[in-house]
Tab-separated table of C-alpha atoms in Angstrom:
chain	number	residue	atom	x	y	z
A	148	GLU	CA	88.797	102.030	134.379
A	149	LEU	CA	91.652	99.683	133.475
A	150	TYR	CA	90.276	99.393	129.952
A	151	LEU	CA	90.286	103.182	129.642
A	152	VAL	CA	93.909	103.339	130.798
A	153	GLY	CA	94.850	100.584	128.360
A	154	SER	CA	93.100	102.385	125.502
A	155	PHE	CA	94.876	105.618	126.427
A	156	LEU	CA	98.272	103.890	126.274
A	157	LEU	CA	97.381	102.235	122.963
A	158	ALA	CA	96.576	105.663	121.549
A	159	GLY	CA	100.141	106.730	122.327
A	160	LEU	CA	101.449	103.640	120.555
A	161	ASN	CA	99.279	104.431	117.558
A	162	VAL	CA	100.598	107.996	117.262
A	163	ALA	CA	104.195	106.774	117.572
A	164	GLY	CA	103.506	104.323	114.749
A	165	TYR	CA	102.371	107.103	112.447
A	166	LEU	CA	105.609	109.005	113.129
A	167	VAL	CA	107.604	106.134	111.641
A	168	ARG	CA	106.955	107.458	108.119
A	169	PHE	CA	108.883	110.648	108.946
A	170	ALA	CA	111.845	108.662	110.276
A	171	ALA	CA	111.859	106.475	107.158
A	172	ALA	CA	111.684	109.477	104.809
A	173	GLU	CA	114.539	111.259	106.595
A	174	SER	CA	116.813	108.233	106.344
A	175	ILE	CA	116.961	108.068	102.552
A	176	LYS	CA	117.878	110.243	99.572
A	177	THR	CA	115.594	112.950	98.257
A	178	GLU	CA	114.299	111.275	95.120
A	179	ASN	CA	112.819	108.306	97.020
A	180	LYS	CA	110.993	110.169	99.776
A	181	ASP	CA	107.579	110.214	98.099
A	182	LYS	CA	107.682	106.467	97.549
A	183	ILE	CA	108.948	105.537	101.012
A	184	ILE	CA	106.231	107.542	102.794
A	185	SER	CA	103.528	105.553	101.034
A	186	ILE	CA	105.285	102.183	101.242
A	187	VAL	CA	105.726	102.459	105.022
A	188	LEU	CA	101.950	102.720	105.385
A	189	VAL	CA	101.509	99.494	103.386
A	190	GLY	CA	102.689	97.596	106.451
A	191	SER	CA	99.421	98.482	108.138
A	192	ALA	CA	97.527	96.614	105.416
A	193	VAL	CA	99.422	93.445	106.300
A	194	THR	CA	98.565	93.612	109.992
A	195	GLY	CA	95.056	94.847	109.272
A	196	SER	CA	94.350	91.793	107.133
A	197	PHE	CA	94.866	89.372	110.030
A	198	GLY	CA	93.823	91.737	112.842
A	199	PRO	CA	90.394	90.095	113.335
A	200	GLN	CA	92.090	86.686	113.629
A	201	LEU	CA	94.368	88.049	116.364
A	202	VAL	CA	91.335	89.348	118.228
A	203	THR	CA	89.703	85.921	118.027
A	204	TYR	CA	92.899	84.279	119.255
A	205	GLY	CA	93.215	86.785	122.092
A	206	LYS	CA	89.690	86.060	123.295
A	207	ARG	CA	90.626	82.397	123.651
A	208	ILE	CA	93.566	83.226	125.912
A	209	ALA	CA	91.610	85.213	128.506
A	210	LYS	CA	88.129	86.585	129.025
A	211	HIS	CA	86.820	90.138	128.684
A	212	TYR	CA	89.390	91.169	126.061
A	213	ALA	CA	92.314	90.721	128.468
A	214	GLY	CA	93.811	88.249	126.012
A	215	VAL	CA	93.502	90.792	123.188
A	216	TYR	CA	95.514	93.295	125.220
A	217	PHE	CA	98.083	90.574	125.938
A	218	VAL	CA	98.506	89.905	122.196
A	219	THR	CA	98.850	93.645	121.623
A	220	ALA	CA	101.545	93.786	124.304
A	221	ILE	CA	103.523	91.057	122.526
A	222	LEU	CA	103.318	92.992	119.257
A	223	SER	CA	104.501	96.112	121.090
A	224	VAL	CA	107.543	94.272	122.433
A	225	LEU	CA	108.393	93.163	118.901
A	226	ASN	CA	108.079	96.791	117.794
A	227	ILE	CA	110.527	97.845	120.502
A	228	LEU	CA	113.057	95.221	119.421
A	229	VAL	CA	112.844	96.370	115.797
A	230	ALA	CA	113.156	100.030	116.816
A	231	LEU	CA	116.241	99.318	118.943
A	232	SER	CA	117.938	97.688	115.966
A	233	LEU	CA	117.584	100.826	113.827
A	234	ARG	CA	120.483	103.227	113.383
A	235	ALA	CA	119.994	106.837	112.335
A	236	PRO	CA	122.090	107.944	109.329
A	237	SER	CA	124.793	110.501	109.987
A	238	GLY	CA	123.483	113.973	109.152
A	239	ASN	CA	126.753	115.874	109.283
A	240	SER	CA	128.560	114.259	106.414
A	241	SER	CA	128.377	116.029	103.118
A	242	ASP	CA	130.526	113.465	101.301
A	243	SER	CA	127.496	111.548	100.155
A	244	VAL	CA	126.150	114.687	98.550
A	245	VAL	CA	129.353	115.337	96.604
A	246	SER	CA	129.910	111.753	95.508
A	247	ALA	CA	126.319	111.012	94.556
A	248	PRO	CA	125.846	111.104	90.780
A	249	ARG	CA	123.164	113.740	90.309
A	250	ASN	CA	122.102	115.445	87.118
A	251	ASP	CA	119.977	118.166	88.685
A	252	ASN	CA	121.790	120.869	90.670
A	253	GLU	CA	118.608	121.741	92.515
A	254	ASP	CA	118.330	118.194	93.876
A	255	VAL	CA	121.912	118.414	95.117
A	256	GLU	CA	121.181	121.659	96.927
A	257	GLU	CA	118.027	120.104	98.349
A	258	GLU	CA	119.998	117.201	99.772
A	259	LYS	CA	122.557	119.564	101.276
A	260	ILE	CA	119.828	121.477	103.047
A	261	GLU	CA	118.302	118.279	104.432
A	262	GLU	CA	121.567	116.678	105.517
A	263	ASN	CA	122.894	119.805	107.225
A	264	VAL	CA	119.599	120.902	108.732
A	265	SER	CA	120.720	119.843	112.204
A	266	GLU	CA	123.484	122.453	112.058
A	267	LYS	CA	121.137	125.349	111.321
A	268	LYS	CA	118.931	127.477	113.483
A	269	SER	CA	115.316	128.045	112.534
A	270	LYS	CA	114.702	131.293	110.676
A	271	MET	CA	111.250	131.751	112.229
A	272	SER	CA	109.362	130.797	115.363
A	273	LEU	CA	107.376	127.584	115.661
A	274	ALA	CA	104.058	129.466	115.481
A	275	ARG	CA	105.063	131.350	112.332
A	276	ALA	CA	106.352	128.155	110.710
A	277	LEU	CA	103.079	126.396	111.491
A	278	LEU	CA	101.154	129.157	109.717
A	279	THR	CA	103.214	129.071	106.502
A	280	PRO	CA	101.088	127.943	103.517
A	281	HIS	CA	102.540	124.473	102.917
A	282	ILE	CA	102.715	123.426	106.565
A	283	PHE	CA	99.286	124.856	107.385
A	284	CYS	CA	97.675	123.152	104.384
A	285	GLY	CA	99.458	119.882	105.175
A	286	VAL	CA	98.119	119.870	108.723
A	287	ILE	CA	94.584	120.628	107.501
A	288	CYS	CA	94.718	117.794	104.953
A	289	SER	CA	96.040	115.295	107.502
A	290	ALA	CA	93.380	116.293	110.030
A	291	SER	CA	90.625	116.151	107.408
A	292	ALA	CA	91.726	112.698	106.263
A	293	MET	CA	91.764	111.316	109.803
A	294	TYR	CA	88.465	112.923	110.873
A	295	SER	CA	86.388	111.865	107.860
A	296	MET	CA	87.863	108.364	107.745
A	297	LEU	CA	87.429	107.638	111.470
A	298	LEU	CA	83.911	109.082	111.520
A	299	ILE	CA	82.720	106.927	108.628
A	300	MET	CA	84.633	103.787	109.612
A	301	SER	CA	83.568	103.972	113.271
A	302	ALA	CA	79.929	104.493	112.286
A	303	THR	CA	79.912	101.572	109.846
A	304	PRO	CA	79.460	98.663	112.316
A	305	GLY	CA	76.647	100.452	114.118
A	306	ALA	CA	74.927	101.462	110.891
A	307	MET	CA	75.196	98.019	109.280
A	308	ASN	CA	74.672	95.712	112.246
A	309	GLY	CA	74.116	97.734	115.445
A	310	GLU	CA	71.105	98.033	117.709
A	311	THR	CA	70.027	101.206	115.922
A	312	SER	CA	70.753	99.777	112.459
A	313	ARG	CA	68.068	100.235	109.846
A	314	TYR	CA	69.723	97.864	107.414
A	315	GLY	CA	70.624	94.676	109.321
A	316	PHE	CA	73.304	93.299	107.019
A	317	GLY	CA	74.751	90.897	109.563
A	318	LEU	CA	78.139	90.571	111.242
A	319	SER	CA	79.810	88.749	108.329
A	320	SER	CA	78.937	91.485	105.814
A	321	THR	CA	80.086	94.145	108.253
A	322	GLU	CA	83.456	92.442	108.795
A	323	THR	CA	83.982	92.083	105.030
A	324	THR	CA	83.198	95.766	104.487
A	325	ILE	CA	85.655	96.875	107.180
A	326	GLN	CA	88.399	94.583	105.893
A	327	LEU	CA	88.014	95.883	102.330
A	328	HIS	CA	88.132	99.402	103.734
A	329	ILE	CA	91.413	98.698	105.535
A	330	VAL	CA	92.930	97.158	102.409
A	331	SER	CA	91.910	100.201	100.348
A	332	MET	CA	93.528	102.472	102.927
A	333	PHE	CA	97.002	101.006	102.750
A	334	VAL	CA	97.554	98.844	99.661
A	335	PRO	CA	97.504	101.864	97.281
A	336	GLY	CA	100.709	102.914	99.028
A	337	LEU	CA	102.534	100.576	96.652
A	338	VAL	CA	101.894	103.007	93.777
A	339	SER	CA	100.800	106.271	95.414
A	340	GLY	CA	104.408	107.398	95.909
A	341	ASP	CA	105.069	107.205	92.173
A	342	LEU	CA	101.768	108.951	91.480
A	343	LEU	CA	102.682	111.732	93.905
A	344	SER	CA	105.980	112.306	92.132
A	345	LEU	CA	104.207	112.317	88.773
A	346	VAL	CA	101.319	114.745	89.412
A	347	GLY	CA	102.601	116.855	92.325
A	348	HIS	CA	101.337	117.206	95.880
A	349	CYS	CA	98.311	119.459	95.275
A	350	ARG	CA	96.825	117.436	92.402
A	351	PHE	CA	97.574	114.263	94.350
A	352	ILE	CA	95.525	115.503	97.314
A	353	LEU	CA	92.723	116.735	95.054
A	354	LEU	CA	92.474	113.236	93.584
A	355	GLY	CA	92.083	111.875	97.108
A	356	LEU	CA	89.353	114.422	97.807
A	357	VAL	CA	87.565	113.315	94.623
A	358	PHE	CA	87.463	109.784	96.056
A	359	ASN	CA	86.016	111.205	99.271
A	360	TYR	CA	83.370	113.149	97.386
A	361	GLY	CA	82.465	109.954	95.551
A	362	ALA	CA	82.079	108.110	98.853
A	363	ILE	CA	79.881	110.869	100.266
A	364	SER	CA	77.672	110.849	97.152
A	365	ILE	CA	77.164	107.083	97.336
A	366	GLY	CA	76.417	107.226	101.060
A	367	LEU	CA	73.868	110.003	100.630
A	368	PHE	CA	71.810	108.365	97.900
A	369	SER	CA	72.180	104.623	98.397
A	370	ASN	CA	72.336	102.234	101.353
A	371	ASP	CA	72.461	98.657	100.027
A	372	LEU	CA	75.405	96.356	100.777
A	373	LYS	CA	77.293	97.160	97.563
A	374	SER	CA	76.926	100.858	98.313
A	375	PHE	CA	78.337	100.433	101.819
A	376	ILE	CA	81.328	98.547	100.424
A	377	ALA	CA	81.902	101.083	97.637
A	378	CYS	CA	81.622	103.965	100.109
A	379	LEU	CA	84.153	102.476	102.532
A	380	VAL	CA	86.582	101.541	99.757
A	381	LEU	CA	86.484	105.071	98.330
A	382	VAL	CA	86.970	106.543	101.804
A	383	GLY	CA	90.039	104.334	102.217
A	384	LEU	CA	91.483	105.477	98.895
A	385	GLY	CA	90.729	109.098	99.733
A	386	TRP	CA	92.389	108.758	103.124
A	387	ASN	CA	95.542	107.288	101.594
A	388	LEU	CA	96.047	110.061	99.060
A	389	THR	CA	94.993	112.937	101.307
A	390	TYR	CA	97.022	111.770	104.296
A	391	ILE	CA	100.181	111.000	102.308
A	392	GLY	CA	99.805	114.270	100.419
A	393	GLY	CA	99.439	116.165	103.685
A	394	THR	CA	102.616	114.522	104.963
A	395	LYS	CA	104.471	115.584	101.816
A	396	LEU	CA	103.228	119.170	102.198
A	397	LEU	CA	104.455	119.254	105.788
A	398	MET	CA	107.913	118.055	104.747
A	399	GLU	CA	107.981	120.537	101.873
A	400	GLY	CA	106.956	123.278	104.279
A	401	TYR	CA	109.685	122.828	106.869
A	402	LYS	CA	112.208	122.509	104.055
A	403	ARG	CA	111.096	125.898	102.696
A	404	THR	CA	111.238	127.508	106.143
A	405	GLN	CA	114.662	125.910	106.722
A	406	SER	CA	113.574	124.718	110.147
A	407	SER	CA	116.124	123.292	112.531
A	408	ALA	CA	116.098	119.603	113.453
A	409	SER	CA	114.476	120.467	116.781
A	410	GLN	CA	111.736	122.527	115.156
A	411	ILE	CA	111.081	119.800	112.575
A	412	LYS	CA	110.378	117.300	115.360
A	413	LYS	CA	108.020	119.778	117.019
A	414	LEU	CA	106.174	120.380	113.754
A	415	GLN	CA	105.841	116.646	113.181
A	416	GLY	CA	104.534	116.194	116.714
A	417	LEU	CA	102.039	119.035	116.337
A	418	ASN	CA	100.850	117.640	113.023
A	419	GLU	CA	100.210	114.222	114.543
A	420	SER	CA	98.563	115.705	117.652
A	421	ILE	CA	96.141	117.732	115.543
A	422	ALA	CA	95.464	114.851	113.127
A	423	GLN	CA	94.890	112.327	115.906
A	424	GLY	CA	92.761	114.854	117.796
A	425	ALA	CA	90.588	115.181	114.695
A	426	ALA	CA	90.441	111.384	114.475
A	427	THR	CA	89.273	111.232	118.099
A	428	VAL	CA	86.523	113.740	117.415
A	429	GLY	CA	85.411	111.711	114.387
A	430	ALA	CA	85.333	108.459	116.338
A	431	LEU	CA	83.374	110.037	119.194
A	432	LEU	CA	80.901	111.666	116.829
A	433	ALA	CA	80.144	108.376	115.056
A	434	GLY	CA	77.946	106.979	117.804
A	435	ILE	CA	76.365	110.356	118.544
A	436	VAL	CA	75.417	110.924	114.902
A	437	LEU	CA	73.894	107.449	114.591
A	438	ASP	CA	71.905	108.047	117.770
A	439	ILE	CA	70.678	111.453	116.625
A	440	GLY	CA	69.686	110.176	113.186
A	441	ASN	CA	68.215	106.884	114.393
A	442	GLY	CA	70.844	104.960	112.442
A	443	ARG	CA	70.554	106.950	109.213
A	444	TRP	CA	73.716	106.469	107.144
A	445	ALA	CA	73.153	109.660	105.137
A	446	LEU	CA	73.502	111.800	108.275
A	447	VAL	CA	77.000	110.385	108.827
A	448	MET	CA	77.905	111.569	105.328
A	449	TRP	CA	76.684	115.101	106.059
A	450	TYR	CA	78.876	115.254	109.177
A	451	ALA	CA	81.922	114.030	107.217
A	452	LEU	CA	81.477	116.426	104.300
A	453	PRO	CA	82.571	119.760	105.894
A	454	SER	CA	86.113	118.569	106.681
A	455	ILE	CA	86.558	117.436	103.060
A	456	VAL	CA	85.376	120.801	101.770
A	457	ILE	CA	87.759	122.640	104.128
A	458	ALA	CA	90.701	120.569	102.874
A	459	ASN	CA	89.613	121.220	99.296
A	460	ILE	CA	89.555	124.993	99.857
A	461	ALA	CA	92.979	124.880	101.533
A	462	VAL	CA	94.551	122.975	98.627
A	463	VAL	CA	93.043	125.297	95.999
A	464	LEU	CA	94.338	128.339	97.896
A	465	LEU	CA	97.778	126.732	98.102
A	466	MET	CA	97.769	126.116	94.345
A	467	LEU	CA	96.921	129.786	93.760
A	468	TYR	CA	99.690	130.808	96.150
A	469	GLU	CA	102.248	128.621	94.357
A	470	ARG	CA	101.160	129.999	90.992
A	471	CYS	CA	101.525	133.596	92.202
A	472	THR	CA	104.937	132.982	93.763
A	473	SER	CA	106.171	131.221	90.616
A	474	ARG	CA	105.093	134.244	88.554
A	475	ASP	CA	106.951	136.552	90.921
A	476	ASP	CA	110.079	134.417	90.542
A	477	ASP	CA	109.764	134.551	86.747
A	478	ASP	CA	109.389	138.337	86.865
A	479	ASP	CA	112.492	138.599	89.050
A	480	ASP	CA	114.431	136.454	86.569
A	481	ASP	CA	113.276	138.632	83.663
A	482	GLU	CA	114.207	141.786	85.542
A	483	SER	CA	117.682	140.470	86.320
A	484	LEU	CA	118.065	139.587	82.635
A	485	TYR	CA	117.144	143.132	81.593
A	486	HIS	CA	119.652	144.551	84.079
A	487	ALA	CA	122.293	142.255	82.619
A	488	LEU	CA	121.518	143.448	79.103
A	489	ASP	CA	121.879	147.072	80.264
A	490	ASP	CA	125.307	146.328	81.697
A	491	PRO	CA	127.988	148.211	79.659
A	492	ASP	CA	130.302	145.204	79.749
A	493	VAL	CA	127.612	143.018	78.239
A	494	ILE	CA	126.878	145.630	75.528
A	495	GLU	CA	130.573	145.870	74.618
A	496	GLU	CA	130.830	142.093	74.326
A	497	GLU	CA	127.789	141.984	72.043
A	498	GLU	CA	129.219	144.749	69.812
A	499	GLU	CA	132.498	142.890	69.469
């Protein structure tokens, strides 16, 4: 029972850690937000690389994983000390917006909206904001990324080296596969922010889904060691792009709805609750699917596929929505131009 309580508390710590990317993005200027979201997640690659060593060290301190929890507690205290040293930037000052050398007027307006958002009231309810296209699609992508990744990653040890394993690769091969998976999840964050700015959020997410489709295809038709490694690496890459892209869509969404600071925090919390809930379902299903399929790796792939397809449909629909709205805006601009040309003052000026 104590282990269950400890795991429950660690889950809360995990969710709070994912929220750090929002705090980091809100503390900097607009043009760097894409990059900072991805770079923050790179920190997880550093800790993930020596995580197994910390587990081994914790087992030496005390028996039955008590030492592992003690090491985790020390890391949590360090997290608290770092968090207490942070200072939130002032959101009321507009001087930085005026003095900042910007070439694009739209970026200036965007910064003004973000810096003064705490002074505004939300224009729509929380439920309506959650159902707007960008926010809704962002939540779906985040949930899909967490579900498919946790399902496949959690099933990997049992499939490769568990009691029901058909393949028997050994503990060393399993550890190597998981470590490469973790590296592929977070290291791409060094460049994914630049890629996001270059191709746009929808194409960025679609690229991540392509990686996921590649992983599913390999897992369905091959089950040697190289295939397991390739599958897990592609899943990690797909998670990185889909999850970061979903985060960007969420931020774009509450900017479009002009949500208040309070509503933004609620939307962020809802997004993480849904995403982590999907991750929990994926982790729980991993053992069940292996048991049902007698350790068949291909069955895990079939259970992961639907969430990827759902995210794919959501992104395509969002792209169609953005294309339609951009056409409407162009038509409005053309119509206003025609009205201007019909204006008598404009006609007189042209005649002169």
